[in-house]
Amino acid sequence: MILLPNSTDGARVSNAERREWEQQPLCGEEIVPVIYYSVLLGLGLPVNILTAVALSRLAVRTKKSSYWYLLALTASDILTQVIIIFMGFILQMAILAREGPHAFIHAVNVLQFATNHASIWVTVLLTADRYVALCHPLHYRMLSYPERTRKIIAAVFGTALATGIPFYWWLDIWHDSQPPTTVDKVLKWVHCFTMYFIPCSIFLATNSVIVCKLKWGKRVDGHRRRMGKTIAMLMAVTTIFTVLWAPRTCVILFHLYTGSTSKDQRLHVALNLANMIAMLNTTVNFFFYCFVSKTFRRTAGEVIRSCSPFCTGHGQPPNNGGFLHSALKPQGLLESVSL
């Protein structure tokens, strides 16, 4: 969850302090994040919408569960960009000048946590789906099908919304003037475990098992080569998350026990940078999909051509079976788990 600069806990910050802080003009350290998030939103939102349309076509066309998980991950990235980047930073910090109804601010706080929980746990589901498909292919064919996948995704989003509610009482980390209470410490530790430590432990365990099975299993060289890009996909998605969210997790724990952003300007800058780095995770997947999957590149090209007024009649695939056959077999990926 990207921490709102004005989600103030009224019990911890007086009304006079709130008014004084809200009346302060944006300084250079706040203008830079606003510009950064505006650029990130302007570039990332169209890219994620294109990704969602392309993945929805592939999910319907191929009936593969992996595409539904990727589509859910993209949807959570879109929600993150709208709720956190636009509503949390651009709208409240720049447009509303950090003023807003108390209930609205805390409601946005809850939605921010919910979208982040949905994003990370959909990634966990995707990792588990790839693990079962690669290590237990027979069970995967019996257990994984679109109807069940959609129900699981819906349950994850519902659970994410429910788990975001307790964070209504999240202490404002930007200008807190007193030491955190027990509730503050519990919420921050729960947040770090559910958003980082537990998911990263699952990523490490599943990736290690996959590597060991491929290294020591009785696999022919050709099959091992065909699985290479699938392994790269699995590890890159999880590694990108681990690397981009590590600074933010460290800053939160450091702030919890050693400092205050209202008293230590360096901690304030570090938190800004950590949040900016974490938000990159919402935009990089499109480019990685394009790099790994020929099928995704082709489908994204279809979407672009079908939306272009200069490409009338060229956005639809041919009626013969050659294109469909090639679309179901991405370059160098397993059929059951590929992009």
mmCIF file of C-alpha atoms in Angstrom:
data_model
loop_
_atom_site.group_PDB
_atom_site.id
_atom_site.type_symbol
_atom_site.label_atom_id
_atom_site.label_comp_id
_atom_site.label_asym_id
_atom_site.label_seq_id
_atom_site.Cartn_x
_atom_site.Cartn_y
_atom_site.Cartn_z
ATOM 1 C CA MET A 1 0.000 0.000 0.000
ATOM 2 C CA ILE A 2 1.398 3.377 -0.955
ATOM 3 C CA LEU A 3 0.981 5.555 2.078
ATOM 4 C CA LEU A 4 -1.191 8.612 1.680
ATOM 5 C CA PRO A 5 0.497 11.864 2.644
ATOM 6 C CA ASN A 6 -2.721 13.091 4.260
ATOM 7 C CA SER A 7 -4.358 9.966 5.704
ATOM 8 C CA THR A 8 -3.993 11.442 9.182
ATOM 9 C CA ASP A 9 -5.024 9.644 12.324
ATOM 10 C CA GLY A 10 -6.985 12.291 14.195
ATOM 11 C CA ALA A 11 -6.077 10.806 17.546
ATOM 12 C CA ARG A 12 -2.390 11.249 16.896
ATOM 13 C CA VAL A 13 -2.234 14.575 15.024
ATOM 14 C CA SER A 14 -4.124 17.632 16.204
ATOM 15 C CA ASN A 15 -6.442 19.658 13.991
ATOM 16 C CA ALA A 16 -4.075 22.634 14.182
ATOM 17 C CA GLU A 17 -1.170 20.496 12.985
ATOM 18 C CA ARG A 18 -3.339 19.086 10.190
ATOM 19 C CA ARG A 19 -4.367 22.589 8.986
ATOM 20 C CA GLU A 20 -0.787 23.848 9.182
ATOM 21 C CA TRP A 21 0.485 20.899 7.183
ATOM 22 C CA GLU A 22 -2.288 21.102 4.552
ATOM 23 C CA GLN A 23 -1.648 24.829 3.997
ATOM 24 C CA GLN A 24 2.013 24.290 3.214
ATOM 25 C CA PRO A 25 2.820 24.553 -0.522
ATOM 26 C CA LEU A 26 4.240 21.574 -2.351
ATOM 27 C CA CYS A 27 8.007 21.510 -2.017
ATOM 28 C CA GLY A 28 10.508 20.138 -4.491
ATOM 29 C CA GLU A 29 10.587 16.769 -2.737
ATOM 30 C CA GLU A 30 6.822 16.461 -3.302
ATOM 31 C CA ILE A 31 6.680 17.916 -6.805
ATOM 32 C CA VAL A 32 9.084 15.297 -8.155
ATOM 33 C CA PRO A 33 6.892 12.354 -7.028
ATOM 34 C CA VAL A 34 3.788 14.043 -8.489
ATOM 35 C CA ILE A 35 5.522 14.407 -11.861
ATOM 36 C CA TYR A 36 6.841 10.855 -11.667
ATOM 37 C CA TYR A 37 3.441 9.351 -10.847
ATOM 38 C CA SER A 38 1.760 11.421 -13.570
ATOM 39 C CA VAL A 39 4.172 10.046 -16.163
ATOM 40 C CA LEU A 40 3.849 6.526 -14.758
ATOM 41 C CA LEU A 41 0.058 6.721 -14.907
ATOM 42 C CA GLY A 42 0.021 8.240 -18.388
ATOM 43 C CA LEU A 43 2.269 5.500 -19.777
ATOM 44 C CA GLY A 44 1.318 2.538 -17.598
ATOM 45 C CA LEU A 45 -2.460 2.721 -17.683
ATOM 46 C CA PRO A 46 -2.821 2.477 -21.503
ATOM 47 C CA VAL A 47 -0.219 -0.299 -21.561
ATOM 48 C CA ASN A 48 -2.064 -2.284 -18.892
ATOM 49 C CA ILE A 49 -5.397 -1.813 -20.680
ATOM 50 C CA LEU A 50 -3.804 -3.144 -23.870
ATOM 51 C CA THR A 51 -2.379 -6.065 -21.883
ATOM 52 C CA ALA A 52 -5.790 -6.826 -20.348
ATOM 53 C CA VAL A 53 -7.530 -6.859 -23.742
ATOM 54 C CA ALA A 54 -4.850 -9.098 -25.268
ATOM 55 C CA LEU A 55 -4.895 -11.521 -22.327
ATOM 56 C CA SER A 56 -8.699 -11.672 -22.326
ATOM 57 C CA ARG A 57 -8.616 -12.707 -25.991
ATOM 58 C CA LEU A 58 -6.025 -15.374 -25.256
ATOM 59 C CA ALA A 59 -7.935 -16.625 -22.199
ATOM 60 C CA VAL A 60 -11.141 -17.049 -24.198
ATOM 61 C CA ARG A 61 -9.356 -18.495 -27.216
ATOM 62 C CA THR A 62 -7.112 -21.019 -25.472
ATOM 63 C CA LYS A 63 -9.183 -21.887 -22.344
ATOM 64 C CA LYS A 64 -5.972 -21.906 -20.265
ATOM 65 C CA SER A 65 -5.980 -21.050 -16.584
ATOM 66 C CA SER A 66 -2.612 -19.327 -16.746
ATOM 67 C CA TYR A 67 -4.058 -16.590 -18.960
ATOM 68 C CA TRP A 68 -6.856 -15.953 -16.450
ATOM 69 C CA TYR A 69 -4.307 -15.499 -13.657
ATOM 70 C CA LEU A 70 -2.287 -13.108 -15.804
ATOM 71 C CA LEU A 71 -5.476 -11.218 -16.656
ATOM 72 C CA ALA A 72 -6.344 -10.938 -12.949
ATOM 73 C CA LEU A 73 -2.821 -9.713 -12.217
ATOM 74 C CA THR A 74 -3.169 -7.056 -14.915
ATOM 75 C CA ALA A 75 -6.571 -6.012 -13.554
ATOM 76 C CA SER A 76 -5.077 -5.582 -10.085
ATOM 77 C CA ASP A 77 -2.277 -3.471 -11.587
ATOM 78 C CA ILE A 78 -4.894 -1.231 -13.233
ATOM 79 C CA LEU A 79 -6.737 -0.860 -9.914
ATOM 80 C CA THR A 80 -3.441 -0.061 -8.205
ATOM 81 C CA GLN A 81 -2.682 2.673 -10.705
ATOM 82 C CA VAL A 82 -6.151 4.214 -10.409
ATOM 83 C CA ILE A 83 -6.587 3.964 -6.620
ATOM 84 C CA ILE A 84 -3.039 4.449 -5.384
ATOM 85 C CA ILE A 85 -1.287 6.526 -8.026
ATOM 86 C CA PHE A 86 -4.213 8.674 -9.184
ATOM 87 C CA MET A 87 -6.465 8.911 -6.107
ATOM 88 C CA GLY A 88 -3.736 8.576 -3.485
ATOM 89 C CA PHE A 89 -1.097 10.847 -4.919
ATOM 90 C CA ILE A 90 -2.121 12.902 -7.934
ATOM 91 C CA LEU A 91 -5.667 13.698 -6.834
ATOM 92 C CA GLN A 92 -5.069 14.285 -3.129
ATOM 93 C CA MET A 93 -1.574 15.774 -3.225
ATOM 94 C CA ALA A 94 -1.682 17.897 -6.378
ATOM 95 C CA ILE A 95 -5.329 18.508 -7.320
ATOM 96 C CA LEU A 96 -6.984 18.715 -3.883
ATOM 97 C CA ALA A 97 -3.844 20.224 -2.304
ATOM 98 C CA ARG A 98 -3.874 17.502 0.390
ATOM 99 C CA GLU A 99 -7.332 18.465 1.641
ATOM 100 C CA GLY A 100 -10.176 15.972 1.670
ATOM 101 C CA PRO A 101 -12.951 14.469 3.791
ATOM 102 C CA HIS A 102 -11.644 12.307 6.599
ATOM 103 C CA ALA A 103 -13.908 9.368 5.660
ATOM 104 C CA PHE A 104 -12.864 9.557 2.010
ATOM 105 C CA ILE A 105 -9.188 9.484 2.920
ATOM 106 C CA HIS A 106 -9.559 6.400 5.108
ATOM 107 C CA ALA A 107 -11.802 4.668 2.547
ATOM 108 C CA VAL A 108 -9.097 5.163 -0.062
ATOM 109 C CA ASN A 109 -6.621 3.805 2.481
ATOM 110 C CA VAL A 110 -8.631 0.579 2.751
ATOM 111 C CA LEU A 111 -8.911 0.268 -1.041
ATOM 112 C CA GLN A 112 -5.169 0.752 -1.417
ATOM 113 C CA PHE A 113 -4.399 -2.152 0.878
ATOM 114 C CA ALA A 114 -7.068 -4.284 -0.809
ATOM 115 C CA THR A 115 -5.651 -3.736 -4.304
ATOM 116 C CA ASN A 116 -2.117 -4.521 -3.152
ATOM 117 C CA HIS A 117 -3.249 -7.679 -1.371
ATOM 118 C CA ALA A 118 -5.100 -8.782 -4.498
ATOM 119 C CA SER A 119 -2.083 -8.116 -6.707
ATOM 120 C CA ILE A 120 0.436 -10.049 -4.645
ATOM 121 C CA TRP A 121 -1.793 -13.037 -3.886
ATOM 122 C CA VAL A 122 -2.842 -13.387 -7.522
ATOM 123 C CA THR A 123 0.893 -13.574 -8.225
ATOM 124 C CA VAL A 124 1.157 -16.321 -5.597
ATOM 125 C CA LEU A 125 -1.672 -18.197 -7.331
ATOM 126 C CA LEU A 126 0.076 -17.792 -10.664
ATOM 127 C CA THR A 127 3.274 -19.179 -9.148
ATOM 128 C CA ALA A 128 1.411 -22.168 -7.705
ATOM 129 C CA ASP A 129 -0.299 -22.734 -11.058
ATOM 130 C CA ARG A 130 3.043 -22.782 -12.869
ATOM 131 C CA TYR A 131 4.584 -25.036 -10.219
ATOM 132 C CA VAL A 132 1.824 -27.647 -10.503
ATOM 133 C CA ALA A 133 1.864 -27.467 -14.308
ATOM 134 C CA LEU A 134 5.620 -27.953 -14.517
ATOM 135 C CA CYS A 135 6.124 -30.475 -11.720
ATOM 136 C CA HIS A 136 2.787 -32.342 -11.709
ATOM 137 C CA PRO A 137 1.381 -32.071 -15.253
ATOM 138 C CA LEU A 138 -1.120 -34.948 -14.870
ATOM 139 C CA HIS A 139 -2.699 -33.426 -11.776
ATOM 140 C CA TYR A 140 -2.655 -30.025 -13.447
ATOM 141 C CA ARG A 141 -4.844 -31.209 -16.325
ATOM 142 C CA MET A 142 -7.409 -32.539 -13.855
ATOM 143 C CA LEU A 143 -7.405 -29.650 -11.401
ATOM 144 C CA SER A 144 -6.927 -26.582 -13.562
ATOM 145 C CA TYR A 145 -9.750 -25.380 -15.789
ATOM 146 C CA PRO A 146 -11.184 -21.887 -16.471
ATOM 147 C CA GLU A 147 -14.353 -22.185 -14.359
ATOM 148 C CA ARG A 148 -12.448 -23.151 -11.222
ATOM 149 C CA THR A 149 -9.777 -20.557 -11.927
ATOM 150 C CA ARG A 150 -12.323 -17.740 -12.182
ATOM 151 C CA LYS A 151 -13.911 -18.781 -8.881
ATOM 152 C CA ILE A 152 -10.509 -18.820 -7.168
ATOM 153 C CA ILE A 153 -9.666 -15.375 -8.546
ATOM 154 C CA ALA A 154 -13.029 -13.986 -7.375
ATOM 155 C CA ALA A 155 -12.399 -15.429 -3.901
ATOM 156 C CA VAL A 156 -8.963 -13.808 -3.778
ATOM 157 C CA PHE A 157 -10.334 -10.380 -4.701
ATOM 158 C CA GLY A 158 -13.113 -10.712 -2.120
ATOM 159 C CA THR A 159 -10.664 -11.778 0.572
ATOM 160 C CA ALA A 160 -8.328 -8.926 -0.362
ATOM 161 C CA LEU A 161 -11.123 -6.410 0.166
ATOM 162 C CA ALA A 162 -11.957 -7.935 3.551
ATOM 163 C CA THR A 163 -8.315 -7.911 4.687
ATOM 164 C CA GLY A 164 -8.002 -4.254 3.737
ATOM 165 C CA ILE A 165 -10.651 -3.154 6.246
ATOM 166 C CA PRO A 166 -8.468 -3.388 9.399
ATOM 167 C CA PHE A 167 -6.001 -0.973 7.796
ATOM 168 C CA TYR A 168 -8.566 1.789 8.162
ATOM 169 C CA TRP A 169 -6.688 2.436 11.424
ATOM 170 C CA TRP A 170 -3.259 2.520 9.757
ATOM 171 C CA LEU A 171 -1.188 5.313 11.373
ATOM 172 C CA ASP A 172 -0.166 8.080 8.999
ATOM 173 C CA ILE A 173 3.514 7.476 8.447
ATOM 174 C CA TRP A 174 4.241 10.820 6.776
ATOM 175 C CA HIS A 175 3.992 13.219 9.674
ATOM 176 C CA ASP A 176 3.483 11.159 12.814
ATOM 177 C CA SER A 177 4.822 12.985 15.837
ATOM 178 C CA GLN A 178 4.538 10.287 18.523
ATOM 179 C CA PRO A 179 5.888 6.728 18.889
ATOM 180 C CA PRO A 180 3.675 4.023 17.340
ATOM 181 C CA THR A 181 1.224 2.179 19.557
ATOM 182 C CA THR A 182 0.856 -1.581 19.796
ATOM 183 C CA VAL A 183 -1.901 -1.481 17.178
ATOM 184 C CA ASP A 184 0.373 0.448 14.814
ATOM 185 C CA LYS A 185 3.162 -2.091 15.236
ATOM 186 C CA VAL A 186 0.816 -5.037 14.721
ATOM 187 C CA LEU A 187 -0.656 -3.538 11.538
ATOM 188 C CA LYS A 188 2.748 -2.752 10.069
ATOM 189 C CA TRP A 189 4.152 -6.196 10.838
ATOM 190 C CA VAL A 190 1.017 -7.878 9.437
ATOM 191 C CA HIS A 191 1.338 -5.729 6.326
ATOM 192 C CA CYS A 192 5.010 -6.616 5.814
ATOM 193 C CA PHE A 193 4.378 -10.327 6.305
ATOM 194 C CA THR A 194 1.285 -10.562 4.078
ATOM 195 C CA MET A 195 2.694 -8.303 1.364
ATOM 196 C CA TYR A 196 6.340 -9.366 1.322
ATOM 197 C CA PHE A 197 7.795 -12.008 3.631
ATOM 198 C CA ILE A 198 5.195 -14.770 3.155
ATOM 199 C CA PRO A 199 4.812 -14.324 -0.651
ATOM 200 C CA CYS A 200 8.575 -14.136 -1.156
ATOM 201 C CA SER A 201 9.047 -17.300 0.907
ATOM 202 C CA ILE A 202 6.520 -19.067 -1.333
ATOM 203 C CA PHE A 203 8.292 -17.778 -4.442
ATOM 204 C CA LEU A 204 11.652 -18.987 -3.158
ATOM 205 C CA ALA A 205 10.331 -22.428 -2.217
ATOM 206 C CA THR A 206 8.467 -23.088 -5.485
ATOM 207 C CA ASN A 207 11.259 -21.762 -7.679
ATOM 208 C CA SER A 208 13.827 -23.870 -5.832
ATOM 209 C CA VAL A 209 11.762 -27.031 -6.256
ATOM 210 C CA ILE A 210 11.283 -26.368 -9.963
ATOM 211 C CA VAL A 211 14.999 -25.797 -10.521
ATOM 212 C CA CYS A 212 15.900 -28.961 -8.594
ATOM 213 C CA LYS A 213 13.398 -31.071 -10.520
ATOM 214 C CA LEU A 214 14.639 -29.786 -13.847
ATOM 215 C CA LYS A 215 18.263 -30.223 -12.856
ATOM 216 C CA TRP A 216 18.065 -33.713 -11.409
ATOM 217 C CA GLY A 217 14.984 -35.107 -13.116
ATOM 218 C CA LYS A 218 15.199 -37.456 -16.046
ATOM 219 C CA ARG A 219 14.474 -34.921 -18.784
ATOM 220 C CA VAL A 220 15.596 -35.013 -22.372
ATOM 221 C CA ASP A 221 17.528 -31.994 -23.609
ATOM 222 C CA GLY A 222 14.831 -30.905 -26.055
ATOM 223 C CA HIS A 223 12.163 -30.867 -23.375
ATOM 224 C CA ARG A 224 14.466 -28.963 -21.055
ATOM 225 C CA ARG A 225 15.026 -26.323 -23.720
ATOM 226 C CA ARG A 226 11.287 -25.958 -24.337
ATOM 227 C CA MET A 227 10.766 -25.303 -20.618
ATOM 228 C CA GLY A 228 13.509 -22.679 -20.463
ATOM 229 C CA LYS A 229 11.359 -19.658 -21.190
ATOM 230 C CA THR A 230 8.586 -20.869 -18.907
ATOM 231 C CA ILE A 231 11.077 -21.035 -16.045
ATOM 232 C CA ALA A 232 12.337 -17.580 -16.988
ATOM 233 C CA MET A 233 8.780 -16.241 -16.913
ATOM 234 C CA LEU A 234 8.078 -17.721 -13.489
ATOM 235 C CA MET A 235 11.284 -16.493 -11.907
ATOM 236 C CA ALA A 236 11.326 -13.064 -13.528
ATOM 237 C CA VAL A 237 7.804 -12.120 -12.404
ATOM 238 C CA THR A 238 8.540 -13.101 -8.809
ATOM 239 C CA THR A 239 12.060 -11.651 -8.799
ATOM 240 C CA ILE A 240 10.847 -8.304 -10.120
ATOM 241 C CA PHE A 241 8.325 -8.081 -7.291
ATOM 242 C CA THR A 242 10.903 -9.123 -4.669
ATOM 243 C CA VAL A 243 13.449 -6.540 -5.813
ATOM 244 C CA LEU A 244 11.071 -3.607 -6.342
ATOM 245 C CA TRP A 245 9.211 -4.025 -3.041
ATOM 246 C CA ALA A 246 12.267 -4.714 -0.857
ATOM 247 C CA PRO A 247 13.213 -1.014 -0.303
ATOM 248 C CA ARG A 248 9.697 -0.100 0.809
ATOM 249 C CA THR A 249 9.498 -2.988 3.272
ATOM 250 C CA CYS A 250 12.863 -2.033 4.782
ATOM 251 C CA VAL A 251 11.893 1.636 5.117
ATOM 252 C CA ILE A 252 8.618 0.784 6.876
ATOM 253 C CA LEU A 253 10.357 -1.438 9.435
ATOM 254 C CA PHE A 254 13.169 1.077 9.896
ATOM 255 C CA HIS A 255 10.625 3.839 10.496
ATOM 256 C CA LEU A 256 8.698 1.663 12.931
ATOM 257 C CA TYR A 257 11.594 1.398 15.382
ATOM 258 C CA THR A 258 14.112 4.142 14.683
ATOM 259 C CA GLY A 259 12.709 7.294 13.123
ATOM 260 C CA SER A 260 9.904 9.634 12.129
ATOM 261 C CA THR A 261 9.378 11.171 8.706
ATOM 262 C CA SER A 262 8.305 14.443 10.334
ATOM 263 C CA LYS A 263 11.617 14.710 12.186
ATOM 264 C CA ASP A 264 14.038 12.958 9.828
ATOM 265 C CA GLN A 265 13.958 14.425 6.320
ATOM 266 C CA ARG A 266 16.187 11.648 4.995
ATOM 267 C CA LEU A 267 13.626 9.048 6.045
ATOM 268 C CA HIS A 268 10.904 11.049 4.306
ATOM 269 C CA VAL A 269 12.923 11.072 1.069
ATOM 270 C CA ALA A 270 13.727 7.368 1.432
ATOM 271 C CA LEU A 271 10.033 6.535 1.814
ATOM 272 C CA ASN A 272 9.181 8.575 -1.282
ATOM 273 C CA LEU A 273 11.836 6.778 -3.323
ATOM 274 C CA ALA A 274 10.796 3.368 -2.006
ATOM 275 C CA ASN A 275 7.166 3.985 -2.978
ATOM 276 C CA MET A 276 8.177 5.190 -6.442
ATOM 277 C CA ILE A 277 10.292 2.085 -7.005
ATOM 278 C CA ALA A 278 7.507 -0.224 -5.806
ATOM 279 C CA MET A 279 5.023 1.310 -8.246
ATOM 280 C CA LEU A 280 7.218 0.328 -11.186
ATOM 281 C CA ASN A 281 5.935 -3.191 -10.609
ATOM 282 C CA THR A 282 2.578 -2.153 -12.115
ATOM 283 C CA THR A 283 4.033 -1.323 -15.546
ATOM 284 C CA VAL A 284 6.861 -3.753 -16.345
ATOM 285 C CA ASN A 285 4.868 -6.921 -17.018
ATOM 286 C CA PHE A 286 3.709 -5.862 -20.496
ATOM 287 C CA PHE A 287 7.264 -5.470 -21.756
ATOM 288 C CA PHE A 288 8.311 -8.766 -20.232
ATOM 289 C CA TYR A 289 5.373 -10.586 -21.847
ATOM 290 C CA CYS A 290 6.341 -9.083 -25.201
ATOM 291 C CA PHE A 291 9.935 -10.206 -24.757
ATOM 292 C CA VAL A 292 9.065 -13.798 -23.810
ATOM 293 C CA SER A 293 5.962 -14.672 -25.809
ATOM 294 C CA LYS A 294 5.524 -14.488 -29.559
ATOM 295 C CA THR A 295 1.837 -15.274 -29.103
ATOM 296 C CA PHE A 296 1.316 -12.314 -26.801
ATOM 297 C CA ARG A 297 3.118 -9.989 -29.218
ATOM 298 C CA ARG A 298 0.928 -11.204 -32.054
ATOM 299 C CA THR A 299 -2.274 -10.808 -30.047
ATOM 300 C CA ALA A 300 -1.299 -7.345 -28.804
ATOM 301 C CA GLY A 301 -0.643 -6.411 -32.419
ATOM 302 C CA GLU A 302 -4.143 -7.614 -33.325
ATOM 303 C CA VAL A 303 -5.636 -5.404 -30.626
ATOM 304 C CA ILE A 304 -3.708 -2.359 -31.820
ATOM 305 C CA ARG A 305 -4.632 -2.941 -35.458
ATOM 306 C CA SER A 306 -8.296 -3.543 -34.623
ATOM 307 C CA CYS A 307 -8.408 -0.221 -32.746
ATOM 308 C CA SER A 308 -6.561 1.721 -35.440
ATOM 309 C CA PRO A 309 -8.720 3.643 -37.949
ATOM 310 C CA PHE A 310 -5.981 3.186 -40.531
ATOM 311 C CA CYS A 311 -6.059 -0.629 -40.436
ATOM 312 C CA THR A 312 -9.629 -1.439 -41.391
ATOM 313 C CA GLY A 313 -10.111 -5.118 -41.961
ATOM 314 C CA HIS A 314 -6.627 -6.105 -40.860
ATOM 315 C CA GLY A 315 -7.191 -6.483 -37.144
ATOM 316 C CA GLN A 316 -8.858 -9.910 -37.347
ATOM 317 C CA PRO A 317 -6.982 -13.171 -37.725
ATOM 318 C CA PRO A 318 -7.480 -15.202 -40.919
ATOM 319 C CA ASN A 319 -10.256 -17.789 -41.031
ATOM 320 C CA ASN A 320 -7.917 -20.700 -41.657
ATOM 321 C CA GLY A 321 -6.644 -22.886 -38.842
ATOM 322 C CA GLY A 322 -2.976 -21.982 -39.213
ATOM 323 C CA PHE A 323 -3.097 -18.864 -37.072
ATOM 324 C CA LEU A 324 -5.103 -20.505 -34.313
ATOM 325 C CA HIS A 325 -2.716 -23.413 -34.217
ATOM 326 C CA SER A 326 0.292 -21.137 -33.932
ATOM 327 C CA ALA A 327 -1.443 -18.967 -31.334
ATOM 328 C CA LEU A 328 -1.859 -21.986 -29.089
ATOM 329 C CA LYS A 329 1.862 -22.783 -29.235
ATOM 330 C CA PRO A 330 3.970 -19.863 -28.001
ATOM 331 C CA GLN A 331 7.578 -19.933 -29.026
ATOM 332 C CA GLY A 332 9.574 -22.141 -26.683
ATOM 333 C CA LEU A 333 6.904 -22.525 -23.992
ATOM 334 C CA LEU A 334 4.965 -25.472 -22.646
ATOM 335 C CA GLU A 335 1.473 -25.645 -24.059
ATOM 336 C CA SER A 336 -0.214 -25.906 -20.675
ATOM 337 C CA VAL A 337 1.505 -22.973 -18.983
ATOM 338 C CA SER A 338 2.715 -20.652 -21.691
ATOM 339 C CA LEU A 339 1.852 -17.121 -22.511
#
